[in-house]
Short mmCIF file of C-alpha atoms and ligand atoms in Angstrom, two decimals:
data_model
loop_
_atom_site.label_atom_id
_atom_site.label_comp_id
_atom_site.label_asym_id
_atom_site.label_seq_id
_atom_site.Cartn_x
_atom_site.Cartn_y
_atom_site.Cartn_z
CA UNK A 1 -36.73 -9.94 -14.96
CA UNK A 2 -34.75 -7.05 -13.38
CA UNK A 3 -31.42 -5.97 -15.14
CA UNK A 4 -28.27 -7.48 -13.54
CA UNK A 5 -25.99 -4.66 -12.60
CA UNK A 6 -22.11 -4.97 -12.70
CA UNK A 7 -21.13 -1.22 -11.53
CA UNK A 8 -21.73 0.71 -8.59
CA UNK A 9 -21.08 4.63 -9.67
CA UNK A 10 -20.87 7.46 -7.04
CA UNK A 11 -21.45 11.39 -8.17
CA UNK A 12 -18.32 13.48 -7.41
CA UNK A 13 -20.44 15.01 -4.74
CA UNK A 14 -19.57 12.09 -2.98
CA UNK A 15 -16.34 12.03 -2.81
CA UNK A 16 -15.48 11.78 0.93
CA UNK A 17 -15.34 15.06 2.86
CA UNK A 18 -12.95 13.67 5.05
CA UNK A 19 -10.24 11.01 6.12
CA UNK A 20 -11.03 8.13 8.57
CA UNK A 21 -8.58 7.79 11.26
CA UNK A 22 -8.60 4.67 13.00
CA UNK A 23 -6.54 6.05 15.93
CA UNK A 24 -9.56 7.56 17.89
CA UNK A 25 -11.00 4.00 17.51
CA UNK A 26 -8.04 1.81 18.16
CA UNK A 27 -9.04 -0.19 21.66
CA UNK A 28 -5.05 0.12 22.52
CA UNK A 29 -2.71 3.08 21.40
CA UNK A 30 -0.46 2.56 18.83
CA UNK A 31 3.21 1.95 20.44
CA UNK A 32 5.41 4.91 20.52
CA UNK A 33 7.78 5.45 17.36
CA UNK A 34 11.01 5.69 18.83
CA UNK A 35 14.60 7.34 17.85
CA UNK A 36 16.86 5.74 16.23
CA UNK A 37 19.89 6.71 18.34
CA UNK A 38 18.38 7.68 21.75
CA UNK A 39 15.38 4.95 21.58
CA UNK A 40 13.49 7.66 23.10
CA UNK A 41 9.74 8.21 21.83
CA UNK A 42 10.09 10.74 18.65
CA UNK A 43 7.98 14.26 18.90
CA UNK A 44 6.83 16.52 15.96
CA UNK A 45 10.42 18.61 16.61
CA UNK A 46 12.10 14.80 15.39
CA UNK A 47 10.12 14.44 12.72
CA UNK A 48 10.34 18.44 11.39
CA UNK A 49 14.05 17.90 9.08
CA UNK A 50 11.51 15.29 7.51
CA UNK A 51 7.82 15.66 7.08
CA UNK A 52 5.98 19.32 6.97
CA UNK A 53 3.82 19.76 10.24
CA UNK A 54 0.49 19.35 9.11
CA UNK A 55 1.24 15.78 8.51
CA UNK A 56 3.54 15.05 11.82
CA UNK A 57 0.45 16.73 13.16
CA UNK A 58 -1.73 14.09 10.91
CA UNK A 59 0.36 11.25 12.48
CA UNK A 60 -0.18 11.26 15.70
CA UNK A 61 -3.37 12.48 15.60
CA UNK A 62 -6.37 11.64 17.78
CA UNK A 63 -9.56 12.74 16.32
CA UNK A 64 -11.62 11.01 14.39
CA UNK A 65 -12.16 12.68 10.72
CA UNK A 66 -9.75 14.71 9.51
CA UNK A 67 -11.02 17.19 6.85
CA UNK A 68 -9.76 16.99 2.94
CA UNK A 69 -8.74 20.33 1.70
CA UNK A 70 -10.78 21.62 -0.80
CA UNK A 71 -7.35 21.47 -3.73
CA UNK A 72 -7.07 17.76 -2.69
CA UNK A 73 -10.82 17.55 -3.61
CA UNK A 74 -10.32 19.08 -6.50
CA UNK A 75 -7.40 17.00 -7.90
CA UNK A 76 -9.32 13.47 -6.28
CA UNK A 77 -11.95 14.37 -8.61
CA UNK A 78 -9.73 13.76 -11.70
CA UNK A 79 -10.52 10.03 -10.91
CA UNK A 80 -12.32 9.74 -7.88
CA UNK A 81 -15.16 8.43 -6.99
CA UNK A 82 -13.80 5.07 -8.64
CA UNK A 83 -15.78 2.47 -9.51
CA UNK A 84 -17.00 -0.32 -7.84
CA UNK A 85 -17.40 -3.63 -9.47
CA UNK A 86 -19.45 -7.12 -9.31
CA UNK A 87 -17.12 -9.78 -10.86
CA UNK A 88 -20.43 -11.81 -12.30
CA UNK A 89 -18.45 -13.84 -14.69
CA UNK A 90 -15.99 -14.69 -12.47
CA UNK A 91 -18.51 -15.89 -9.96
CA UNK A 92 -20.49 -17.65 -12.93
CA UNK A 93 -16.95 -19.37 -13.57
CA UNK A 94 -16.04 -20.61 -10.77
CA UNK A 95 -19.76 -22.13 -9.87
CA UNK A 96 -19.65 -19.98 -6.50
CA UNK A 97 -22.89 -18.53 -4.92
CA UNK A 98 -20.65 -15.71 -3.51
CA UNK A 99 -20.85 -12.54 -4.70
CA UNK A 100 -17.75 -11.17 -5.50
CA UNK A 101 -17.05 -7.04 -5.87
CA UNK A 102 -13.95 -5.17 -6.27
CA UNK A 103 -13.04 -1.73 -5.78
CA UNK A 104 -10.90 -0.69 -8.45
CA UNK A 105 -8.39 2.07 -8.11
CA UNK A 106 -6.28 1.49 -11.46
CA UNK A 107 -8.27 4.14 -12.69
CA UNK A 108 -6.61 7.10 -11.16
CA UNK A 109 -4.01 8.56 -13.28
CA UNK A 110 -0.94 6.97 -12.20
CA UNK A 111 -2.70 3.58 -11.83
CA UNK A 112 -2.76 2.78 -8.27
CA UNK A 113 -4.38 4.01 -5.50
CA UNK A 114 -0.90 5.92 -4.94
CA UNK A 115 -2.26 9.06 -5.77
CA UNK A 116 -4.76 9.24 -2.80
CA UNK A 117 -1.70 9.89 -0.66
CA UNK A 118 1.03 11.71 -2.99
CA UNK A 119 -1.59 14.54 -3.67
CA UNK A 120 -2.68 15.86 0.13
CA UNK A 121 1.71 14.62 1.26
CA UNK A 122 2.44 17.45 -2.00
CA UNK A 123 -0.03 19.60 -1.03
CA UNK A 124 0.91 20.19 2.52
CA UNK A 125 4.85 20.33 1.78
CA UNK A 126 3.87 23.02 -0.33
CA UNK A 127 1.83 24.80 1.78
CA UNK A 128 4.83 24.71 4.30
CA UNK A 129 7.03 26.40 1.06
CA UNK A 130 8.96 23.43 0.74
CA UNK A 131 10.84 23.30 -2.73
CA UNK A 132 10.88 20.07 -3.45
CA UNK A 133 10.33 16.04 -1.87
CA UNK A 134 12.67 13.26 -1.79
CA UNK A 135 11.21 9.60 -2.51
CA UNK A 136 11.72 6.33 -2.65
CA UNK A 137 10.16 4.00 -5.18
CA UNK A 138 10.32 -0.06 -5.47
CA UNK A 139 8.02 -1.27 -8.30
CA UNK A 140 7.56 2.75 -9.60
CA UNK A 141 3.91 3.42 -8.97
CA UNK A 142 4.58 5.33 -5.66
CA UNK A 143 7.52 7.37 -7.84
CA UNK A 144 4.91 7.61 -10.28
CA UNK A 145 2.50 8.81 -8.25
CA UNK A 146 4.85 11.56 -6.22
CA UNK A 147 6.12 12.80 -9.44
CA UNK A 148 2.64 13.53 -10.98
CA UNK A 149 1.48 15.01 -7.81
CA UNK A 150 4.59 17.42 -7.28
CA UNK A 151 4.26 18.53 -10.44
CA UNK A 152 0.75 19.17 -9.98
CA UNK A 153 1.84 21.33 -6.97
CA UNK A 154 4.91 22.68 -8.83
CA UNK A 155 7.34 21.00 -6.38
CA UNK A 156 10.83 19.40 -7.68
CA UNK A 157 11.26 15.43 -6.85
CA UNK A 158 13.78 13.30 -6.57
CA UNK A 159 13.00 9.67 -6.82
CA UNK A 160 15.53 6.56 -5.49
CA UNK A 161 13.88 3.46 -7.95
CA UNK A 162 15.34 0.31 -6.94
CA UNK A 163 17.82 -0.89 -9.04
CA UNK A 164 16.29 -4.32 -10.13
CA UNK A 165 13.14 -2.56 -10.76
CA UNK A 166 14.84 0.84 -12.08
CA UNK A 167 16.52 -2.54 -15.14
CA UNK A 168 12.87 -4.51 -15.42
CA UNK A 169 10.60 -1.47 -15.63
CA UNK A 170 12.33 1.53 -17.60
CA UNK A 171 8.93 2.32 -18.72
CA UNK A 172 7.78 3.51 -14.92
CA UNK A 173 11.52 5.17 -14.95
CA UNK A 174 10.16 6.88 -18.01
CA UNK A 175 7.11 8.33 -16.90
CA UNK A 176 8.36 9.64 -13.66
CA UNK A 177 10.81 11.23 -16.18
CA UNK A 178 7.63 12.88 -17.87
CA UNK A 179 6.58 14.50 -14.95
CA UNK A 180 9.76 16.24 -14.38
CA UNK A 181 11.38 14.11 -11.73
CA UNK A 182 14.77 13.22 -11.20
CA UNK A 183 15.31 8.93 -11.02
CA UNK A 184 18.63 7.62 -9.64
CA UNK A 185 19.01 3.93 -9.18
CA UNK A 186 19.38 2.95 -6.07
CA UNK A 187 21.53 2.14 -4.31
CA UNK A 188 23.94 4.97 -5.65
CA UNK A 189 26.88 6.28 -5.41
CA UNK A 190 25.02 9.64 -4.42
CA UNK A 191 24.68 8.97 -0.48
CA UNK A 192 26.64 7.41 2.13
CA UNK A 193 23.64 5.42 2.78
CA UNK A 194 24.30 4.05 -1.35
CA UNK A 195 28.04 4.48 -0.30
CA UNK A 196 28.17 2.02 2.28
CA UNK A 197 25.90 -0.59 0.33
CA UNK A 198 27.93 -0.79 -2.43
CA UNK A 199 31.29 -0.82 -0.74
CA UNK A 200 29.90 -4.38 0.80
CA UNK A 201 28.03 -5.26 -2.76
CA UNK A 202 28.61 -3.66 -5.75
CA UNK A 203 26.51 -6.10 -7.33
CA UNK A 204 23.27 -5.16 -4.82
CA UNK A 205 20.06 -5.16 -6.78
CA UNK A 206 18.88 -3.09 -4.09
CA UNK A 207 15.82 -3.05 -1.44
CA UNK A 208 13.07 -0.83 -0.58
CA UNK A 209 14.76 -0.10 2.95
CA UNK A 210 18.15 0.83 0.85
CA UNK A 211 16.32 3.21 -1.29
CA UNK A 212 14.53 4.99 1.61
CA UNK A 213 17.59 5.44 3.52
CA UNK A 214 18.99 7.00 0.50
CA UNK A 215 15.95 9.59 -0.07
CA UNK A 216 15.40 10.24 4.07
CA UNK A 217 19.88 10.80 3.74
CA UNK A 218 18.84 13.62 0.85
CA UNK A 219 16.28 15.35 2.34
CA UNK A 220 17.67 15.57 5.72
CA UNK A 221 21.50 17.23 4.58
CA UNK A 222 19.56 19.49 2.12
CA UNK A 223 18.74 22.41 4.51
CA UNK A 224 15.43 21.97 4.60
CA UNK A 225 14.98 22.53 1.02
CA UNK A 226 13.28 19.35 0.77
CA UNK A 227 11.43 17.10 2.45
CA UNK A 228 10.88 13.47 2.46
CA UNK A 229 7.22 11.89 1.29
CA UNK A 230 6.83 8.19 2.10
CA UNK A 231 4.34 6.09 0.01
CA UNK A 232 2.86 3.72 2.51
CA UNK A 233 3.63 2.61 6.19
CA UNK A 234 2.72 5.68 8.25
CA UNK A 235 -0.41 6.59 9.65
CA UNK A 236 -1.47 9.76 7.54
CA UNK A 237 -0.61 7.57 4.20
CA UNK A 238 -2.81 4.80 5.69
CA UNK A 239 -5.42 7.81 6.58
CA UNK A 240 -5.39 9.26 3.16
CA UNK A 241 -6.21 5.91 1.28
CA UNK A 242 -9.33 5.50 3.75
CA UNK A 243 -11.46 7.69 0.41
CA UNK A 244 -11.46 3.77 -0.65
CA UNK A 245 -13.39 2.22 1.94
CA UNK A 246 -15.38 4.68 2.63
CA UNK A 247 -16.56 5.33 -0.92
CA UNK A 248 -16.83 1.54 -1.02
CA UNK A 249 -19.34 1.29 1.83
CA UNK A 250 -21.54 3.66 0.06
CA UNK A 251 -21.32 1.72 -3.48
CA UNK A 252 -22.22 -1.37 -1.69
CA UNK A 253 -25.26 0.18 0.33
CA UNK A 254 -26.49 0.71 -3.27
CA UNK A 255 -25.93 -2.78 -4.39
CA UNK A 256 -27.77 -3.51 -1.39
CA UNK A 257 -25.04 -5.54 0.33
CA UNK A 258 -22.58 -5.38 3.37
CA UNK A 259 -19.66 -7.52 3.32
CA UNK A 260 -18.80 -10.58 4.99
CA UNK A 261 -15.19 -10.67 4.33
CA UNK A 262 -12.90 -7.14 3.07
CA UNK A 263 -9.57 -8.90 1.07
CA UNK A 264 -6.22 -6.38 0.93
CA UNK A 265 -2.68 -7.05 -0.42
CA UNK A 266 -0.33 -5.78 2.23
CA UNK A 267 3.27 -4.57 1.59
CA UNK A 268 3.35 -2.05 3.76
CA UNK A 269 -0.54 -1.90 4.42
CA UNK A 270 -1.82 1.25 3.07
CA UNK A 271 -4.52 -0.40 -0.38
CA UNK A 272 -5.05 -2.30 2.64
CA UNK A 273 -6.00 -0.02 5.43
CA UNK A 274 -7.61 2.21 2.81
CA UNK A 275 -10.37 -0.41 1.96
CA UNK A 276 -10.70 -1.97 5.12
CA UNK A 277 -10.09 0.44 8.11
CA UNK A 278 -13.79 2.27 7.46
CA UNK A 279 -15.04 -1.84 7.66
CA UNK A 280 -12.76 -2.78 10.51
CA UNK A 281 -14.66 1.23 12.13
CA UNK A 282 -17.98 -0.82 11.65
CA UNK A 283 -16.57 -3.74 13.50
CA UNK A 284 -15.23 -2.04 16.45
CA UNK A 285 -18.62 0.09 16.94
CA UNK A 286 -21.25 -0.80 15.27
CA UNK A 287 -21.22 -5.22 16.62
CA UNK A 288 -20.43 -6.04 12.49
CA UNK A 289 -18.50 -8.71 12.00
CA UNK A 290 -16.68 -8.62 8.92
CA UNK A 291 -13.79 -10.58 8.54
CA UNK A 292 -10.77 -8.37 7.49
CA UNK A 293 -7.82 -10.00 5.20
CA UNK A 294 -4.37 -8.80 4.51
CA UNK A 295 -2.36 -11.05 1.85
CA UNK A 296 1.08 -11.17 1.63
CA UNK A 297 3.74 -12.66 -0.61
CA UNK A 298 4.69 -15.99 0.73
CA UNK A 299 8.87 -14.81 -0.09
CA UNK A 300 8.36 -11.79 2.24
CA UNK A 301 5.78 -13.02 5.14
CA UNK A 302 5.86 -10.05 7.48
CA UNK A 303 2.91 -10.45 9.20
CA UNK A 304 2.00 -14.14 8.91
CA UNK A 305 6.26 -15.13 10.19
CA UNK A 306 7.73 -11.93 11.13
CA UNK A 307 8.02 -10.99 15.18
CA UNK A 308 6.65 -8.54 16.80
CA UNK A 309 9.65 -6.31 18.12
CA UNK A 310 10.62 -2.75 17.95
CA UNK A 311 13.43 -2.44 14.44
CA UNK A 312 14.29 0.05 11.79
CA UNK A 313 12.33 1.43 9.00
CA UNK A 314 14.82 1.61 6.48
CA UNK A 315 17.98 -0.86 5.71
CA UNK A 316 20.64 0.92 7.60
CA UNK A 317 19.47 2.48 10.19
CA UNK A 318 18.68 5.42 9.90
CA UNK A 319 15.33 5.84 9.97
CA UNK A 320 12.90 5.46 13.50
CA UNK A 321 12.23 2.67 15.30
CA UNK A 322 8.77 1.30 14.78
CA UNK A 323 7.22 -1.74 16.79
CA UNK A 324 5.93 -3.99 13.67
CA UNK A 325 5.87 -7.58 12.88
CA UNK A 326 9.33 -7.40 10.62
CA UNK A 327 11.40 -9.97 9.12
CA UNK A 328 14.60 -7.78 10.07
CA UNK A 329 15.46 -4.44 8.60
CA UNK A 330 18.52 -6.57 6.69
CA UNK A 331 16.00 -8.42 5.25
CA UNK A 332 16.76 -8.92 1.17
CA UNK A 333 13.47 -10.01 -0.49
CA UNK A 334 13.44 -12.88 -3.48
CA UNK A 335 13.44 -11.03 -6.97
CA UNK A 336 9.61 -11.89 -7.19
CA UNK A 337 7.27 -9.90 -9.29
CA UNK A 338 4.80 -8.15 -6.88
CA UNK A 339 7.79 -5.48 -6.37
CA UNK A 340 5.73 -3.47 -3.81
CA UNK A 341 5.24 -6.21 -1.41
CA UNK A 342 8.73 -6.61 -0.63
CA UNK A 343 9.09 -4.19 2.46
CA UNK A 344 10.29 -6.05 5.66
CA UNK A 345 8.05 -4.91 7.99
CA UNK A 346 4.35 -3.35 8.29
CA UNK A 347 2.10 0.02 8.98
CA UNK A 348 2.24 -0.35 12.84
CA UNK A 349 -1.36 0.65 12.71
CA UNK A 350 -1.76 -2.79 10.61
CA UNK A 351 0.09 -4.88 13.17
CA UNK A 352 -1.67 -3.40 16.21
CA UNK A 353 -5.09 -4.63 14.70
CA UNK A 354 -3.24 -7.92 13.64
CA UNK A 355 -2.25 -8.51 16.94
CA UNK A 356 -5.13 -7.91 18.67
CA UNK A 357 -6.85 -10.13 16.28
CA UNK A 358 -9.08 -7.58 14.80
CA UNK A 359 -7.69 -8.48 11.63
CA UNK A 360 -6.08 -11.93 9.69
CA UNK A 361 -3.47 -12.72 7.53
CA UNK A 362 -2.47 -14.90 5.10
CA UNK A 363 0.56 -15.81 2.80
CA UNK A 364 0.38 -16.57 -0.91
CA UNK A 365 2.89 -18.29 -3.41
CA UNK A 366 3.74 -16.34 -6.44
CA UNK A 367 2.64 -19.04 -8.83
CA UNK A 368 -0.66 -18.90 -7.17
CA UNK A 369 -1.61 -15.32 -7.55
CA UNK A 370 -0.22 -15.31 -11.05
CA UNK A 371 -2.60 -18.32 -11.80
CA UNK A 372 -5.44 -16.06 -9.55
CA UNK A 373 -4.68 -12.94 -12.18
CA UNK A 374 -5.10 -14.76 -15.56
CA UNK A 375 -8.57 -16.07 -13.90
CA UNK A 376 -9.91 -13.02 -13.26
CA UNK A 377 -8.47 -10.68 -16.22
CA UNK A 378 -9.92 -13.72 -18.11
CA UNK A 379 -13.33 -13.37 -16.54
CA UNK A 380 -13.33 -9.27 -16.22
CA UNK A 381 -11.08 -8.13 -18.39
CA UNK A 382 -8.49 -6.03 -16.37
CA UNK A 383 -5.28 -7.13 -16.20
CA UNK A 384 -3.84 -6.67 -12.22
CA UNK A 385 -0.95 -5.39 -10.92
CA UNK A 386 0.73 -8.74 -9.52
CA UNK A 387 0.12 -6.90 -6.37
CA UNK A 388 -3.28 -6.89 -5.82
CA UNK A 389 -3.65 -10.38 -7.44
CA UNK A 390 -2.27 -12.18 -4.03
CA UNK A 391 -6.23 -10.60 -2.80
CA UNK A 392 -7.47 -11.49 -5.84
CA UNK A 393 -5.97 -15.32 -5.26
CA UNK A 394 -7.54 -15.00 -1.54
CA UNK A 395 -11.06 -13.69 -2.98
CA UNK A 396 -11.40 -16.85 -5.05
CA UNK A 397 -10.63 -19.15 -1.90
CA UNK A 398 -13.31 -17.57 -0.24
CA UNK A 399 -15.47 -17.71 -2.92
CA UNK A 400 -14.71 -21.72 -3.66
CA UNK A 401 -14.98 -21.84 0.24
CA UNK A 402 -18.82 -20.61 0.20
CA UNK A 403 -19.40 -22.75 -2.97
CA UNK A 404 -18.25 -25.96 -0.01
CA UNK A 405 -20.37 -24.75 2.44
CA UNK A 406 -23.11 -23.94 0.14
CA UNK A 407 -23.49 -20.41 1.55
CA UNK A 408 -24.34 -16.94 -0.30
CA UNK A 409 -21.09 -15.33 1.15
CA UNK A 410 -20.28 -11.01 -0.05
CA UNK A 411 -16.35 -10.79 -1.16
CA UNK A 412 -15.36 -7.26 -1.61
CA UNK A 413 -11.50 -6.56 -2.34
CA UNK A 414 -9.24 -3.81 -3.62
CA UNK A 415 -7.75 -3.77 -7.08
CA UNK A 416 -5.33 -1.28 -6.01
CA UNK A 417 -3.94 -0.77 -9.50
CA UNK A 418 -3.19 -2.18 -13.12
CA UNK A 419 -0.57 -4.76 -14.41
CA UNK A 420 -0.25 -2.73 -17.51
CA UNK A 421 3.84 -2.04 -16.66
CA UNK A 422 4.13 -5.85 -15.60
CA UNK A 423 4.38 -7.46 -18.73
CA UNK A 424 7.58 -9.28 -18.45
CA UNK A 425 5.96 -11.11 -15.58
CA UNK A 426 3.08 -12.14 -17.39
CA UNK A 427 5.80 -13.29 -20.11
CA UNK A 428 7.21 -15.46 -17.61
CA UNK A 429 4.12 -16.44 -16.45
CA UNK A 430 3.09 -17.86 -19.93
CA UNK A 431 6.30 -19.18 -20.46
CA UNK A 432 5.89 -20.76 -16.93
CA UNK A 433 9.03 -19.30 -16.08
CA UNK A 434 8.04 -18.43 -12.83
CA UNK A 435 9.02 -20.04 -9.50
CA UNK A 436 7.98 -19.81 -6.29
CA UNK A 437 9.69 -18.54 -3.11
CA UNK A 438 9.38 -19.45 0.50
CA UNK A 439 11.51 -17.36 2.83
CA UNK A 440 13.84 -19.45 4.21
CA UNK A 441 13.33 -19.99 8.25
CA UNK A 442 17.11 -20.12 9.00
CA UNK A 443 17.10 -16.20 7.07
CA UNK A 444 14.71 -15.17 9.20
CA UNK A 445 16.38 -15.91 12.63
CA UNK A 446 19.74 -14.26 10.89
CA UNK A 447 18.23 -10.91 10.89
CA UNK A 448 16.35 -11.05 13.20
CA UNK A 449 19.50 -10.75 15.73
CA UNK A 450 20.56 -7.66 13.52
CA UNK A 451 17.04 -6.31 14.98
CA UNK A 452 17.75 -3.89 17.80
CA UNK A 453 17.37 -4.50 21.52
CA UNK A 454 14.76 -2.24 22.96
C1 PLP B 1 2.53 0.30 -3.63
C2 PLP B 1 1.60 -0.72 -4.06
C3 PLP B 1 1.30 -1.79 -3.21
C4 PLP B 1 1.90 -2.01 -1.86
O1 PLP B 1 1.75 -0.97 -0.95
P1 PLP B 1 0.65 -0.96 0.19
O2 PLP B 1 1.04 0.18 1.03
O3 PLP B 1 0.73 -2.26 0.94
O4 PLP B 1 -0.64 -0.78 -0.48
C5 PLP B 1 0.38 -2.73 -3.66
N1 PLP B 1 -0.19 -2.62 -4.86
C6 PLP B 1 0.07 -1.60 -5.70
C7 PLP B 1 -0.62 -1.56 -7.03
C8 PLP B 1 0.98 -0.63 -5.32
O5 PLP B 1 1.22 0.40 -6.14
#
């Protein structure tokens, strides 16, 4: 009898040489990003205040592979390649002849696959001889991961936590802390951005789109001392977290499989994209046919009940124009648990392959992926980030799925991180505190005539 293997191990000398991006694949260009006052396209000399040029140049780029510089390399290989894993005993528990794998990027440092992004975004600000980056952060493993990587690069940060999370997770607020960054709840009374938020609700838990206003407001009336670094959404973050799919392709060719379905959770799309994109590559020329999922928090649908209309990346304004499927850049998100799934819109790269139905979506209940995440930690022994268990609650429905049909069906997904800072959650789980929220339709058509006419 051969010996069942659970883990799929790569040598750091596999560590991908470059990033994947999708753009010189896409069958239809990406809309233009447009400004937020002239609703004229952007160029690179829009973007400069904000970004350092090597990724405005990253953005819009055409080409194929873009190379990894030899320091990112080095840093990736404090946890890359990570592992990935055949969830046996969850397959042997739920009776399913599917086989199940997940990639599982809770092992980098921070936690998430955060730090795929937050180490090239400090690298090239330094290289530019920027002094320091600007953030936002909504559940804190994006301000965990800038603040790690800056310091890494010895560049200052300044992180803008939203304030629920800055109350339910002081723990996150305390690591960023660690690494030398500066945490201001948000919003605060430090920007007019903040300003203008609180003169209408001082009692605002804040948003995600609040927060970035607040850190794009910073960087842009600082003189160019520093720069802004955004943790998902944009094309080179989406780019960067492609290491994961690509590694994962080469894990599975060992296991001897190729997938029939790729599962992401999607807040702004970039775990997503990361583990999919090098799939949906396959798909677009190579005839596979994988199906590719995005899952999304039922109390923040973007994708699966947003529209499909130019609006705002940030809350007020302030930030370009992007054509996504968005539930209105007023949107206010349910205090639900999965913190960094609670952005109103979506990577535009995302909703181009959602609307040309390259890619599906679906919408999960938080009850449901709570229920999905005591399954598998059960089973496998890692306790998720209540992120990643919405995939993790869509992995098992396509597993229970091929245990109807009766068909030997290959599940991959991405465990983009840990739960280890969610513990309150899982309190409230156990003490079936939790409740389920359904955006409201009638909230929806409110903001969406806040969105603006293009
Ligand atoms: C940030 C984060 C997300 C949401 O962001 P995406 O860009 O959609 O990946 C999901 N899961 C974890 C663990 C995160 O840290």
């Amino acid at each position: 009898m051969s010996e069942e293997i659970n883990r799929f191990d790569l040598p750091q000398s596999e560590i991908p040489r470059s990033w994947y991006n999708i753009q010189a694949d896409l069958p239809r260009p990406l809309p233009p990003v447009l400004h937020p006052g002239t609703k004229q396209p952007v160029g690179p000399a829009d973007l400069a205040p904000l970004f350092p040029m090597a990724l405005i140049m990253q953005e819009v780029s055409q080409e194929r592979y873009i190379e990894i510089p030899e320091e990112v390399r080095e840093i990736y290989k404090l946890w890359r390649p990570t592992p990935l894993l055949r969830a046996r005993r969850l397959e042997k528990a739920l009776g399913t002849p599917a086989h199940i794998y997940y990639k599982y990027e809770g092992t980098s440092p921070s936690g998430s696959h955060k730090l795929n992004t937050a180490t090239p975004q400090a690298y090239y600000n330094k290289q530019e001889g920027v002094q320091g980056l600007t953030t936002e952060t909504g559940a804190g493993q994006w301000g965990t991961a800038l603040s790690q990587a800056c310091n890494f690069f010895g560049l200052e940060c300044k992180v803008w936590m939203v304030k629920i999370s800055y109350q339910q997770k002081p723990h996150r607020r305390t690591i960023i802390q660690l690494f030398g960054a500066e945490v201001t709840a948000s919003p605060s009374p430090l920007t007019n951005a903040g300003r203008t938020i609180l003169s209408k609700d001082p009692n605002s838990t804040g948003s995600l789109g609040i927060a970035i206003s607040e850190a794009v407001e910073a960087a842009a009336t600082s003189g160019g001392k520093y720069k802004y670094a955004l943790g998902s959404v944009l094309n080179h973050v989406l780019m960067h977290q492609t290491v994961i799919g690509q590694e994962a392709l080469k894990q599975l060719e060992i296991a001897g499989e190729y997938p029939d379905v790729v599962i992401g959770c999607a807040g702004g799309g970039s775990n997503f994209a990361g583990i999919s994109l090098p799939f949906v590559h396959k798909n677009l020329t190579e005839g596979k046919k994988t199906r590719i999922i995005a899952v999304e928090p039922a109390a923040c649908p973007s994708l699966t009940r947003g529209k499909y209309v130019y609006d705002f990346g940030d809350s007020i304004g302030m930030a370009p124009m992007v054509k996504m499927y968005t539930l209105g850049h007023t949107f206010i998100p349910a205090p639900l648990h999965a913190g960094g799934l609670r952005y109103h819109g979506m990577a535009s790269i995302v909703c181009e392959l959602y609307d040309q139905g390259l890619i599906e979506a679906q919408a999960i209940p938080q009850l449901e992926t709570f229920g999905a995440a005591a399954q598998f930690l059960r089973s496998e022994g890692i306790v998720p980030a209540p992120e990643p268990a919405h995939a993790i609650a869509v992995a098992i429905k396509e597993a229970l799925a091929a245990k109807e049909a009766g068909e030997k069906r290959v599940i991959l997904f991405n465990l983009c991180g840990h739960g280890h800072f969610d513990m309150s959650a899982y309190e409230q789980y156990l003490n079936d505190q939790l409740v389920d929220y359904e955006y409201p339709e009638k909230a929806i058509a409110e903001a969406m005539e806040a969105v603006p006419q293009v």
